[in-house]
Amino acid sequence: MEKDREMKHLKHKITDYKRFSFIFLFISAFLYIGSALPMDGKTAGRAEGLMIAGLVFLLVAFVFYWRLQVAKKRYEENL
């Protein structure tokens, strides 16, 4: 009974990690596109800020993807 609850909880974590990694990946792509597209009044500082923010979101996406892989491995070991 306890193992079933733990497995269900782990399955929900896997789903959440996958969602978060995709969300942060999409946000980083959106910010990168925003930094690359020309726009009136955009300064070099703002473009650099968008690029840095995009890289930070990309790093967070990779962290969630890494956590997803760890959780999947743990889930498969407990089957």
mmCIF file of C-alpha atoms in Angstrom:
data_model
loop_
_atom_site.group_PDB
_atom_site.id
_atom_site.type_symbol
_atom_site.label_atom_id
_atom_site.label_comp_id
_atom_site.label_asym_id
_atom_site.label_seq_id
_atom_site.Cartn_x
_atom_site.Cartn_y
_atom_site.Cartn_z
ATOM 1 C CA MET A 1 0.000 0.000 0.000
ATOM 2 C CA GLU A 2 2.794 2.421 0.916
ATOM 3 C CA LYS A 3 4.750 1.458 -2.195
ATOM 4 C CA ASP A 4 1.709 2.166 -4.401
ATOM 5 C CA ARG A 5 1.338 5.619 -2.892
ATOM 6 C CA GLU A 6 5.044 6.316 -3.362
ATOM 7 C CA MET A 7 4.903 5.129 -6.984
ATOM 8 C CA LYS A 8 1.868 7.324 -7.671
ATOM 9 C CA HIS A 9 3.627 10.303 -6.097
ATOM 10 C CA LEU A 10 6.741 9.610 -8.174
ATOM 11 C CA LYS A 11 4.628 9.374 -11.348
ATOM 12 C CA HIS A 12 3.132 12.810 -10.577
ATOM 13 C CA LYS A 13 6.643 14.212 -10.046
ATOM 14 C CA ILE A 14 7.716 12.867 -13.434
ATOM 15 C CA THR A 15 4.754 14.566 -15.087
ATOM 16 C CA ASP A 16 5.445 17.858 -13.288
ATOM 17 C CA TYR A 17 9.152 17.834 -14.144
ATOM 18 C CA LYS A 18 8.317 17.235 -17.798
ATOM 19 C CA ARG A 19 5.837 20.115 -17.837
ATOM 20 C CA PHE A 20 8.213 22.511 -16.091
ATOM 21 C CA SER A 21 11.110 21.638 -18.384
ATOM 22 C CA PHE A 22 8.985 22.319 -21.482
ATOM 23 C CA ILE A 23 7.602 25.562 -20.038
ATOM 24 C CA PHE A 24 11.059 26.912 -19.211
ATOM 25 C CA LEU A 25 12.388 25.778 -22.587
ATOM 26 C CA PHE A 26 9.601 27.665 -24.388
ATOM 27 C CA ILE A 27 10.141 30.773 -22.269
ATOM 28 C CA SER A 28 13.867 30.742 -23.021
ATOM 29 C CA ALA A 29 13.164 30.401 -26.754
ATOM 30 C CA PHE A 30 10.682 33.281 -26.574
ATOM 31 C CA LEU A 31 13.206 35.509 -24.808
ATOM 32 C CA TYR A 32 15.951 34.588 -27.255
ATOM 33 C CA ILE A 33 13.720 35.450 -30.211
ATOM 34 C CA GLY A 34 12.875 38.737 -28.508
ATOM 35 C CA SER A 35 16.553 39.552 -28.163
ATOM 36 C CA ALA A 36 17.320 38.667 -31.792
ATOM 37 C CA LEU A 37 14.469 40.509 -33.519
ATOM 38 C CA PRO A 38 15.063 44.155 -34.383
ATOM 39 C CA MET A 39 12.792 46.635 -32.631
ATOM 40 C CA ASP A 40 12.650 50.425 -32.366
ATOM 41 C CA GLY A 41 14.069 51.726 -29.120
ATOM 42 C CA LYS A 42 15.759 48.465 -28.124
ATOM 43 C CA THR A 43 19.174 49.117 -26.667
ATOM 44 C CA ALA A 44 22.125 46.770 -26.497
ATOM 45 C CA GLY A 45 21.634 46.501 -22.737
ATOM 46 C CA ARG A 46 18.065 45.285 -23.116
ATOM 47 C CA ALA A 47 19.072 42.753 -25.755
ATOM 48 C CA GLU A 48 21.822 41.447 -23.480
ATOM 49 C CA GLY A 49 19.375 41.268 -20.584
ATOM 50 C CA LEU A 50 16.962 39.214 -22.677
ATOM 51 C CA MET A 51 19.755 36.896 -23.752
ATOM 52 C CA ILE A 52 20.949 36.400 -20.189
ATOM 53 C CA ALA A 53 17.398 35.757 -18.990
ATOM 54 C CA GLY A 54 16.921 33.268 -21.829
ATOM 55 C CA LEU A 55 20.083 31.424 -20.831
ATOM 56 C CA VAL A 56 18.988 31.322 -17.193
ATOM 57 C CA PHE A 57 15.604 29.868 -18.176
ATOM 58 C CA LEU A 58 17.376 27.361 -20.424
ATOM 59 C CA LEU A 59 19.566 26.307 -17.496
ATOM 60 C CA VAL A 60 16.488 25.867 -15.297
ATOM 61 C CA ALA A 61 14.875 23.763 -18.038
ATOM 62 C CA PHE A 62 17.937 21.501 -18.102
ATOM 63 C CA VAL A 63 17.822 21.147 -14.313
ATOM 64 C CA PHE A 64 14.193 20.044 -14.478
ATOM 65 C CA TYR A 65 15.037 17.653 -17.324
ATOM 66 C CA TRP A 66 17.857 16.178 -15.233
ATOM 67 C CA ARG A 67 15.464 15.753 -12.299
ATOM 68 C CA LEU A 68 13.003 14.093 -14.689
ATOM 69 C CA GLN A 69 15.606 11.539 -15.729
ATOM 70 C CA VAL A 70 16.505 10.794 -12.101
ATOM 71 C CA ALA A 71 12.842 10.328 -11.183
ATOM 72 C CA LYS A 72 12.222 8.077 -14.212
ATOM 73 C CA LYS A 73 15.176 5.907 -13.289
ATOM 74 C CA ARG A 74 13.946 5.614 -9.706
ATOM 75 C CA TYR A 75 10.433 4.791 -10.921
ATOM 76 C CA GLU A 76 11.689 2.054 -13.245
ATOM 77 C CA GLU A 77 13.840 0.550 -10.479
ATOM 78 C CA ASN A 78 10.802 0.291 -8.186
ATOM 79 C CA LEU A 79 8.564 -1.447 -10.728
#
